[in-house]
Short mmCIF file of C-alpha atoms and ligand atoms in Angstrom, two decimals:
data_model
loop_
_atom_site.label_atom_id
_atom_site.label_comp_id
_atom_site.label_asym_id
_atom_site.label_seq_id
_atom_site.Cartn_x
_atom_site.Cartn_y
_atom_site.Cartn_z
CA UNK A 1189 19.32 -53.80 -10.86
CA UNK A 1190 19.89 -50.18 -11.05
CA UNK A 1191 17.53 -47.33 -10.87
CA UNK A 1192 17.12 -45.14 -13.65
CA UNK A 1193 16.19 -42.11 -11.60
CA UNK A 1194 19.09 -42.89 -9.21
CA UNK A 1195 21.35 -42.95 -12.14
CA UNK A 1196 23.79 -39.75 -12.67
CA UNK A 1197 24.68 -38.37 -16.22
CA UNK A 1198 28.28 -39.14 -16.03
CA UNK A 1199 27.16 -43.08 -15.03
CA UNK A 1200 24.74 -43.05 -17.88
CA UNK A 1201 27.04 -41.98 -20.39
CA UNK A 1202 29.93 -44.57 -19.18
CA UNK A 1203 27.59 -47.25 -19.47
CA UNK A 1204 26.24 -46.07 -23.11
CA UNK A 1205 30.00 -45.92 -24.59
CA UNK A 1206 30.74 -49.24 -25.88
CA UNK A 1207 27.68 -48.17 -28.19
CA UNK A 1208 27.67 -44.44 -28.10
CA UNK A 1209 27.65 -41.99 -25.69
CA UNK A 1210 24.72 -40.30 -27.69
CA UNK A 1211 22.51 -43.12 -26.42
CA UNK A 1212 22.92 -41.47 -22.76
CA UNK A 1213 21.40 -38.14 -24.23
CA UNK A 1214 17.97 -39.72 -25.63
CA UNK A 1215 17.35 -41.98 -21.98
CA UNK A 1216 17.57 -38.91 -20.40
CA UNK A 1217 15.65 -36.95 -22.53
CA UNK A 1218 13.19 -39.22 -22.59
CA UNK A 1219 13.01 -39.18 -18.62
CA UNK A 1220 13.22 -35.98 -17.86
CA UNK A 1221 12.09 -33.70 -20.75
CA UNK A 1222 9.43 -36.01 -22.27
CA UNK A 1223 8.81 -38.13 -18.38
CA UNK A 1224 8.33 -41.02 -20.24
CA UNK A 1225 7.94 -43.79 -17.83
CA UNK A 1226 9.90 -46.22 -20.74
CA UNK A 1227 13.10 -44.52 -21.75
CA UNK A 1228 14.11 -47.78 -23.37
CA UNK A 1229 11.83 -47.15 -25.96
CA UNK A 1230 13.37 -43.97 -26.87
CA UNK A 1231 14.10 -43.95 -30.71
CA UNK A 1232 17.29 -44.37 -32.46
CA UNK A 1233 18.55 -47.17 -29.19
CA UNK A 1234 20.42 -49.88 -30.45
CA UNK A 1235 18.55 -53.09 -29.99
CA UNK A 1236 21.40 -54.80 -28.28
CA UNK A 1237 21.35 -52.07 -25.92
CA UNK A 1238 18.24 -51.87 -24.70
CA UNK A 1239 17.61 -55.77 -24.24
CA UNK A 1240 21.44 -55.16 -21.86
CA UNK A 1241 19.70 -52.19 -20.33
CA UNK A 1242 16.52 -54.00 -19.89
CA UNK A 1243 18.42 -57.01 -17.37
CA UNK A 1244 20.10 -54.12 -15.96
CA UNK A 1245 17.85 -51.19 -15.27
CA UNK A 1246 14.44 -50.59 -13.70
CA UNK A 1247 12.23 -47.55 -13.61
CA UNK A 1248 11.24 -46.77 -9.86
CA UNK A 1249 8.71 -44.37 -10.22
CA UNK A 1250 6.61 -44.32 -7.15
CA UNK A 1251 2.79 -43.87 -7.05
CA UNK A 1252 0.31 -41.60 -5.92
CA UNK A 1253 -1.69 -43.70 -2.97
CA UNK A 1254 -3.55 -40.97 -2.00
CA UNK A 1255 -3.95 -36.75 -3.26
CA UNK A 1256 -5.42 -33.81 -1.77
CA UNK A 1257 -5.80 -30.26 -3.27
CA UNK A 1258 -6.54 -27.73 -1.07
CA UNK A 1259 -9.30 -25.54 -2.03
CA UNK A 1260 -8.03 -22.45 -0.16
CA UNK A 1261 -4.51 -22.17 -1.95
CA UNK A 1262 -4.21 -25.09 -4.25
CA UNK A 1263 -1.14 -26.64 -2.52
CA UNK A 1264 -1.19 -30.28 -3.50
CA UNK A 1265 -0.65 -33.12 -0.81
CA UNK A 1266 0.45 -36.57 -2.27
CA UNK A 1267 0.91 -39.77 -0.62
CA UNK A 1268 3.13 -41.33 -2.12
CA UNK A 1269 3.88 -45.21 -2.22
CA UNK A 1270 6.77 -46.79 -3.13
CA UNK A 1271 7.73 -49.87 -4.24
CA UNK A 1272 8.17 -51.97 -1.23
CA UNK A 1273 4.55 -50.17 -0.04
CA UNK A 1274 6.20 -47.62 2.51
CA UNK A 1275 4.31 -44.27 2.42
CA UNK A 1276 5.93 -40.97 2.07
CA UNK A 1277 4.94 -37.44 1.89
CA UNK A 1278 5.54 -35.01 -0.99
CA UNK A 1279 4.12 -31.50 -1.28
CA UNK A 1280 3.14 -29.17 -4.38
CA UNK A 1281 2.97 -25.23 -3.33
CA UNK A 1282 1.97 -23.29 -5.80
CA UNK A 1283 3.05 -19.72 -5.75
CA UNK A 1284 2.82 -16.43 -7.49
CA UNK A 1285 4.90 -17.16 -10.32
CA UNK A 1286 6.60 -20.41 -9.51
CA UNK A 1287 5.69 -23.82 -8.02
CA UNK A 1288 8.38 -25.73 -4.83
CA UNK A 1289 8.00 -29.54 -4.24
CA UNK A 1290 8.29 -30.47 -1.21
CA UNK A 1291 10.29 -33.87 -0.37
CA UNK A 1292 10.83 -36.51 1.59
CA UNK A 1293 14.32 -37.93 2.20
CA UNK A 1294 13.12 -40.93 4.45
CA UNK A 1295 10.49 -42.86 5.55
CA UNK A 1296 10.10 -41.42 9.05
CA UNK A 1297 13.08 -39.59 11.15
CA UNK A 1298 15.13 -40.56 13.92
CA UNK A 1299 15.39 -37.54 15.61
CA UNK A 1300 12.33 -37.15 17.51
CA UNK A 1301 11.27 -33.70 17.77
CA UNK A 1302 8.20 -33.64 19.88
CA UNK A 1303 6.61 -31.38 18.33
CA UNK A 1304 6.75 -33.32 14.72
CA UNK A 1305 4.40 -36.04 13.58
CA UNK A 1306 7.18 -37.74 11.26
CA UNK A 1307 9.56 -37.98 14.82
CA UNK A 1308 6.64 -39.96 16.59
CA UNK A 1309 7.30 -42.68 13.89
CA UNK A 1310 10.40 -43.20 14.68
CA UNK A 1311 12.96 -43.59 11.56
CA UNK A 1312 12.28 -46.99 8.98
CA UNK A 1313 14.47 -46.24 6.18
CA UNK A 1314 16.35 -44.11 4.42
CA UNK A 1315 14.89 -42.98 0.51
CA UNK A 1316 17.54 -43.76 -2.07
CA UNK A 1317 18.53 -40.65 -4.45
CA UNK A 1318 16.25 -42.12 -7.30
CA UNK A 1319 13.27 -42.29 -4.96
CA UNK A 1320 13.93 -38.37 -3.89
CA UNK A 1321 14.14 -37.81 -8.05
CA UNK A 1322 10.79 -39.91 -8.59
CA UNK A 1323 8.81 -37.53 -6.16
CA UNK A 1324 9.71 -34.74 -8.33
CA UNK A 1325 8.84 -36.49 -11.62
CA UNK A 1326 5.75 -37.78 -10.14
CA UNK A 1327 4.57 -33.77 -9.29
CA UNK A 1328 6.24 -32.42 -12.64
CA UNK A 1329 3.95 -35.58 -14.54
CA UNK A 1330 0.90 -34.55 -12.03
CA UNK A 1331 1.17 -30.83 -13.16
CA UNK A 1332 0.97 -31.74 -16.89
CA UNK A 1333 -2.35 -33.95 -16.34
CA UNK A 1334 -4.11 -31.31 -14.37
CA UNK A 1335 -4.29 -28.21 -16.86
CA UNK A 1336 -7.82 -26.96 -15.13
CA UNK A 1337 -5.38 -27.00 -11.59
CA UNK A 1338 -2.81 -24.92 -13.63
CA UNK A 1339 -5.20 -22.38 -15.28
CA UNK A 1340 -7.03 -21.94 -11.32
CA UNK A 1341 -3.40 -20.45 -10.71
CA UNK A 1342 -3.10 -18.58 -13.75
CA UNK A 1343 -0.03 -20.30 -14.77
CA UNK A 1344 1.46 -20.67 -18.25
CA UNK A 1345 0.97 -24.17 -19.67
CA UNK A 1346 4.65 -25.39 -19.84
CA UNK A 1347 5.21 -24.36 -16.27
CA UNK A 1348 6.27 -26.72 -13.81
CA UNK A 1349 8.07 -27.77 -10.42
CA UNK A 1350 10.89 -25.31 -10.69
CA UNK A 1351 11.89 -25.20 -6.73
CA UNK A 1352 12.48 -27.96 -3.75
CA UNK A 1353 12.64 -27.77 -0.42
CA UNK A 1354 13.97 -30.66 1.57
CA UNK A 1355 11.32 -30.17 4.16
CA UNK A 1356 8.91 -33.17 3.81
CA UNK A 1357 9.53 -36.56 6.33
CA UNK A 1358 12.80 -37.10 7.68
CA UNK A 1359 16.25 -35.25 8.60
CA UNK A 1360 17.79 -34.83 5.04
CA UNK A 1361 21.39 -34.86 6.72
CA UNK A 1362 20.83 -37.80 7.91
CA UNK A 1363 20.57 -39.41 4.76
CA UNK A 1364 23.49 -37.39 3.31
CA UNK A 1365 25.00 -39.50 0.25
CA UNK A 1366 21.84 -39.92 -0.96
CA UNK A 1367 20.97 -36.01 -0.84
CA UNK A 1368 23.89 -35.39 -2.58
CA UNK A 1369 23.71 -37.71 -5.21
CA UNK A 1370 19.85 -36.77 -5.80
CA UNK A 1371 21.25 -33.11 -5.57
CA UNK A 1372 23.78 -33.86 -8.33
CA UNK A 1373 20.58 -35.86 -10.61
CA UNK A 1374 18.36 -32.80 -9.65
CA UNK A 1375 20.49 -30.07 -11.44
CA UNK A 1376 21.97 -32.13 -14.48
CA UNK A 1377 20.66 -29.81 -17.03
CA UNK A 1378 19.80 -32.27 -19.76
CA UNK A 1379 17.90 -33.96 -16.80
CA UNK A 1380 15.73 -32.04 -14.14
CA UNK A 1381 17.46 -29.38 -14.71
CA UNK A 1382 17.03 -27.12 -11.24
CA UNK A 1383 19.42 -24.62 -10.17
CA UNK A 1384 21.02 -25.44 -6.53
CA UNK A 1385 20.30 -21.46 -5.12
CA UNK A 1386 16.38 -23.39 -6.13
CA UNK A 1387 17.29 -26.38 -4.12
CA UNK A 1388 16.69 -25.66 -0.17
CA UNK A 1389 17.73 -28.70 2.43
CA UNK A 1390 16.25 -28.31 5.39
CA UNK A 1391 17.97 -29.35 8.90
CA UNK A 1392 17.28 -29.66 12.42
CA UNK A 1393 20.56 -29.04 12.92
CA UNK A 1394 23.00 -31.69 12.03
CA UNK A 1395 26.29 -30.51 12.13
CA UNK A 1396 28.58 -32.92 10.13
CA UNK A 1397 26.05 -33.16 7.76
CA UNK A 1398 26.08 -29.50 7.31
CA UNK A 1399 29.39 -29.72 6.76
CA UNK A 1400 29.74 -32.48 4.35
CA UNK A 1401 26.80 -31.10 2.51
CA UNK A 1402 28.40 -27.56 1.64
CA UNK A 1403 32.01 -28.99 1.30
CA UNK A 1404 30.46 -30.69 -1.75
CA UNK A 1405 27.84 -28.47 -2.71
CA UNK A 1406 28.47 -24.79 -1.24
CA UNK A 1407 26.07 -23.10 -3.17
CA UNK A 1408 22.67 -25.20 -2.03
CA UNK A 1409 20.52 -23.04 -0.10
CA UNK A 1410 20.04 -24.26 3.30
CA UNK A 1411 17.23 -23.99 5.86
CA UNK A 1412 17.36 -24.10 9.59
CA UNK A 1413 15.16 -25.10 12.30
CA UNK A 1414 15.84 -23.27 14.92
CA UNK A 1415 12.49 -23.09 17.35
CA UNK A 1416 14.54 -22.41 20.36
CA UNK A 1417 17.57 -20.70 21.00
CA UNK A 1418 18.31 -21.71 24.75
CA UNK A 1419 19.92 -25.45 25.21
CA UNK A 1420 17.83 -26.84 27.84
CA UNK A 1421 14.82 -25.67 26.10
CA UNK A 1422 15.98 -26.39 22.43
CA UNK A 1423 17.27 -30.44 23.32
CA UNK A 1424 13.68 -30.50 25.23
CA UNK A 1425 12.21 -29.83 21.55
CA UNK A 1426 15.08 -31.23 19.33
CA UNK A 1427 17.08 -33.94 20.74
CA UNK A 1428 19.37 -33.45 17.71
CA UNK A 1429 20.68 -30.14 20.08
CA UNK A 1430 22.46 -32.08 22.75
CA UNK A 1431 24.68 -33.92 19.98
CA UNK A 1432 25.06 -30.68 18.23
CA UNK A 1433 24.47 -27.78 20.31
CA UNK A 1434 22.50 -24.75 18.24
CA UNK A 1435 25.90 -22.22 19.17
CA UNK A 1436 28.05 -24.42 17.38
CA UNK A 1437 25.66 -24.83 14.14
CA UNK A 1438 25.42 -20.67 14.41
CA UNK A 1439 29.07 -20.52 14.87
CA UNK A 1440 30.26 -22.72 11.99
CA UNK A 1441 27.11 -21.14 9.93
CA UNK A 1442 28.70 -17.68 10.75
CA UNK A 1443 32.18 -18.54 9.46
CA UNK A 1444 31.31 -20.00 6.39
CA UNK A 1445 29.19 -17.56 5.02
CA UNK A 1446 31.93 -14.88 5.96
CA UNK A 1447 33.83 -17.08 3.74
CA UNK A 1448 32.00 -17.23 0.94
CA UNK A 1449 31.58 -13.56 0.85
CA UNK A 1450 28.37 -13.25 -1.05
CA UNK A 1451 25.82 -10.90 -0.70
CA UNK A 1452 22.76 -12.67 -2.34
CA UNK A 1453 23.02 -15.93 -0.07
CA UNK A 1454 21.41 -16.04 3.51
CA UNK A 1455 20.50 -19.25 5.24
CA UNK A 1456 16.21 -19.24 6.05
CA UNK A 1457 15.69 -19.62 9.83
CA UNK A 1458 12.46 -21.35 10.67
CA UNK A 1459 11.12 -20.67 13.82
CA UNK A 1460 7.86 -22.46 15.00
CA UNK A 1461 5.99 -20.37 17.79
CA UNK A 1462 4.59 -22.18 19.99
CA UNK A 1463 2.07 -20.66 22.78
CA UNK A 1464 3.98 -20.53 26.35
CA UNK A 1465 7.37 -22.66 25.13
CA UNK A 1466 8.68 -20.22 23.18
CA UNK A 1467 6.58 -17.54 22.25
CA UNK A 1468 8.22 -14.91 24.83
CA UNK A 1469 10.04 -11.48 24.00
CA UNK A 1470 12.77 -13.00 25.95
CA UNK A 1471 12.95 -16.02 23.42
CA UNK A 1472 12.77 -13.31 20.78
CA UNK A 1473 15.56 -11.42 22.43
CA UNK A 1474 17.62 -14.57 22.28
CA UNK A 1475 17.35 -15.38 18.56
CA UNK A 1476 18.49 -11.81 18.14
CA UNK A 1477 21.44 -12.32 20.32
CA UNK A 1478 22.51 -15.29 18.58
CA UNK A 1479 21.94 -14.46 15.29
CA UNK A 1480 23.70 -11.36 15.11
CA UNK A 1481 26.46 -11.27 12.14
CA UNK A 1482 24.68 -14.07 10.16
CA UNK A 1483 22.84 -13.59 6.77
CA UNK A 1484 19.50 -14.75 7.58
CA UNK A 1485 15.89 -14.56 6.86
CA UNK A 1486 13.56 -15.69 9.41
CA UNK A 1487 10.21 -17.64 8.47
CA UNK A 1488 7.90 -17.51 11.71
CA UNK A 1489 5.54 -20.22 11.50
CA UNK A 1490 2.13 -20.47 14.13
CA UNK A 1491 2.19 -24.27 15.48
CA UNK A 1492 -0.65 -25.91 13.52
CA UNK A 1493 -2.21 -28.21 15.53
CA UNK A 1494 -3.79 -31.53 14.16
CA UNK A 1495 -5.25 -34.10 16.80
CA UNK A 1496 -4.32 -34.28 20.40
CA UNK A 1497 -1.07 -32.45 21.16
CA UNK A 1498 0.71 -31.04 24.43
CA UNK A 1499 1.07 -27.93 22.66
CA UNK A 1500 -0.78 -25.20 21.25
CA UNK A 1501 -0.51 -22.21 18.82
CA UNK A 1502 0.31 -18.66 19.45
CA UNK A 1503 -2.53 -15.98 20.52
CA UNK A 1504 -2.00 -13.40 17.28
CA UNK A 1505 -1.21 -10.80 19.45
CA UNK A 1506 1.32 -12.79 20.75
CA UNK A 1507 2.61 -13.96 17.18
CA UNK A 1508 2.62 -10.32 15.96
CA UNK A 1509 4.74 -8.93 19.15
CA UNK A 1510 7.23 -11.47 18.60
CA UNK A 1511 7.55 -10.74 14.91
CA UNK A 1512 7.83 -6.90 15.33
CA UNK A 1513 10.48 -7.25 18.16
CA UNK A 1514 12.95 -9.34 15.62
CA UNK A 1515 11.55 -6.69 12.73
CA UNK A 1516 12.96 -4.11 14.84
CA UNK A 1517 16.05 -5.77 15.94
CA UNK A 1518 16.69 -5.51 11.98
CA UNK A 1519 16.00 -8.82 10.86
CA UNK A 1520 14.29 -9.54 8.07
CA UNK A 1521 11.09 -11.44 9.16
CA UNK A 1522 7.84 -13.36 7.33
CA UNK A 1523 5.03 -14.60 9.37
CA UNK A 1524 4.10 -18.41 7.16
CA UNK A 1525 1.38 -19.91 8.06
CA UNK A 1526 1.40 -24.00 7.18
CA UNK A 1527 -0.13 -24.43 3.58
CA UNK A 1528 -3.25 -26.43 2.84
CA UNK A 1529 -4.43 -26.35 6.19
CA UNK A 1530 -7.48 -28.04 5.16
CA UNK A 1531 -5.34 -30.92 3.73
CA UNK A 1532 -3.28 -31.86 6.64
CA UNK A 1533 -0.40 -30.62 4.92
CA UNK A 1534 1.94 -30.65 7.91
CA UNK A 1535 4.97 -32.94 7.73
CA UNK A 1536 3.97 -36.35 8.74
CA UNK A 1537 0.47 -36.07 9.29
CA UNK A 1538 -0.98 -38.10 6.49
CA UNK A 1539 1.22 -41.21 6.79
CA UNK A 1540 0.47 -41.07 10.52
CA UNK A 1541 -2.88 -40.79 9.70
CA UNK A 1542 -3.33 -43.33 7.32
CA UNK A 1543 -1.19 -45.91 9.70
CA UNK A 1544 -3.57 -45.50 12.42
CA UNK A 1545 -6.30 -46.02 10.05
CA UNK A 1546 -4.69 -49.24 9.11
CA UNK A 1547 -4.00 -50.36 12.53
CA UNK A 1548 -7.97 -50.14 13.64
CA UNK A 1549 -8.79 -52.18 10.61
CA UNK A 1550 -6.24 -54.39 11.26
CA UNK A 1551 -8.02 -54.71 14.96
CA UNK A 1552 -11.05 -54.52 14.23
CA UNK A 1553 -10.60 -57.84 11.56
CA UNK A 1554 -8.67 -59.86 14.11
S1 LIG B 863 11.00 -31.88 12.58
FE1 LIG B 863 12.28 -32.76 10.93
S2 LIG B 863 14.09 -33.54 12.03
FE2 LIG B 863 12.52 -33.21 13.59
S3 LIG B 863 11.49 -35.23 13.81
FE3 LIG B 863 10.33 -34.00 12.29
S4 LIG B 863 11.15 -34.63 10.30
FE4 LIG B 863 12.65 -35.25 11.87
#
């Protein structure tokens, strides 16, 4: 049985022609413009058709398990289950004038960053494209049932998710057919409809995947977590650095944005300070030294710390000196702090929550 949501135009259409290719049009209007949860039903189907379709295709749309809204800033945490029960994380931000989803691309993450809750599980599957699509119908469908959430924020009634960031549970790379076939679903634009310069994947820095992924797709926007520049230090962090090493990503980074020669595009560095790891104008020097002669924007994030944790966050003085040493260096620096702090809304946390949870009941019953 095939998705629907993991279903591209051009597939749709080839399976619709021994009726008409017209048909392809209405299922996907139906899913994505009207997020009808039975595009079968869509008028003007042949009935032959749809009983085919119905043997063929299934609608995975996931389900909320569990939502929080933060009351500070609105950001929207969802636990989301799909259907064999596995728990992911998905994440509404609601901005100014526009609103990013945050998704998943698998359940867990090999790569074992110690500062990350979603490492600490270890990796237990990969999502399929339709199940990356389904987290942003789910918000887009979540956003049209909550008016009273959109007026709050002072937003228009038809607005909805109109940015992603692959920045929820898991190394997107690392699932990197199905990122680009959910990218390809994502901007069809009788479908989702999202621009790519909207669409921001997120790595820890997997090389070949980074590769691969703008060989096919050159003008996604990417995101980089950098958090130290040094290799000892860095594979301490990020394991992922002693198969990749962070020059090489910089270097390859370097010569393909040279290449593409354009002005607007600059890859967002995320840098996580933490207190005494890497927090130091000497670290600071570093990311200047091997930045240099990239486009980039840096995103400086104070560790948020949730439950018992080797590390700690930065003192602000400490946060601020670092920032205005880059600042002056002549980068182009933000200070984020983690949305919906009062929501847990830091990568992992919820699904490691709620399997603990489930452990102790399963220990206390037995
Ligand atoms: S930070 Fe990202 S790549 Fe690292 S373990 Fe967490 S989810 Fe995986």
């Amino acid at each position: 049985m095939k998705d629907f949501f993991d279903t591209t135009y051009a597939e749709l259409i080839e399976l619709c022609r021994p009726w008409s290719v017209q048909h392809a049009k209405a299922i996907f209007r139906s899913l994505y413009k009207d997020y009808s949860l039975e595009p079968l039903n869509a008028p003007s189907l042949p009935r032959e058709m749809v009983a085919r379709f119905s043997e063929q295709f299934y609608l995975n749309t996931a389900d909320i398990y569990q939502e929080s809204v933060s009351r500070y800033d609105g950001t929207v945490k969802f636990l989301v289950r799909l259907a064999d029960g596995a728990l992911i994380e998905a994440v509404l931000m609601p901005e100014r004038s526009r609103i990013t989803l945050c998704v998943s691309s698998q359940v867990g993450c090999a790569q074992a960053c110690s500062f990350c809750h979603t490492g600490r599980m270890g990796l237990k599957r990969q999502l399929t494209a339709g199940e990356i699509v389904a987290q942003l119908m789910l918000a887009r469908r979540w956003i049209r049932a909550h008016p009273q959430w959109r007026e709050e924020r002072g937003f228009h009634e038809k607005i909805t998710v109109n940015n992603i960031v692959f920045m929820g549970m898991g190394e997107p790379l690392d699932n990197v057919e199905a990122l680009k076939r959910s990218l390809t679903i994502l901007c069809e634009t009788i479908g989702p409809n999202l621009s790519l310069r909207k669409i921001s994947v997120s790595t820890a820095g997997h090389l070949d995947g980074i590769k691969n992924l703008l060989e096919a797709f050159p003008k996604v926007s990417l995101a980089l977590s950098l958090h130290a520049t040094q290799n000892r230090e860095r594979s301490q962090l990020m394991p992922i650095n002693r198969r990749w090493p962070i020059a090489d990503v910089i270097a390859y980074l370097k010569e393909f944005y040279a290449r593409a020669n354009d002005d607007d595009r600059s890859v967002l560095i995320q840098y996580t300070v933490i207190s005494g790891v890497n927090d130091a104008e000497e670290q600071a020097q570093g990311i200047v030294d091997l930045l240099v002669g990239l486009p980039v924007k840096i995103n400086i994030i104070p560790l948020n710390v949730v439950g018992p944790s080797q590390f700690k966050g930065p003192e602000p003085e400490a946060l601020e000196r670092f920032r205005d040493y880059l600042h002056r260096s002549g980068f182009r620096v933000m200070v984020r702090y983690s949305k919906g702090q009062d929501i847990d809304a830091a990568c992992g946390q919820l699904v490691v929550q709620h399997e603990k949870q489930a452990a102790s009941e399963s220990i206390s019953r037995a």
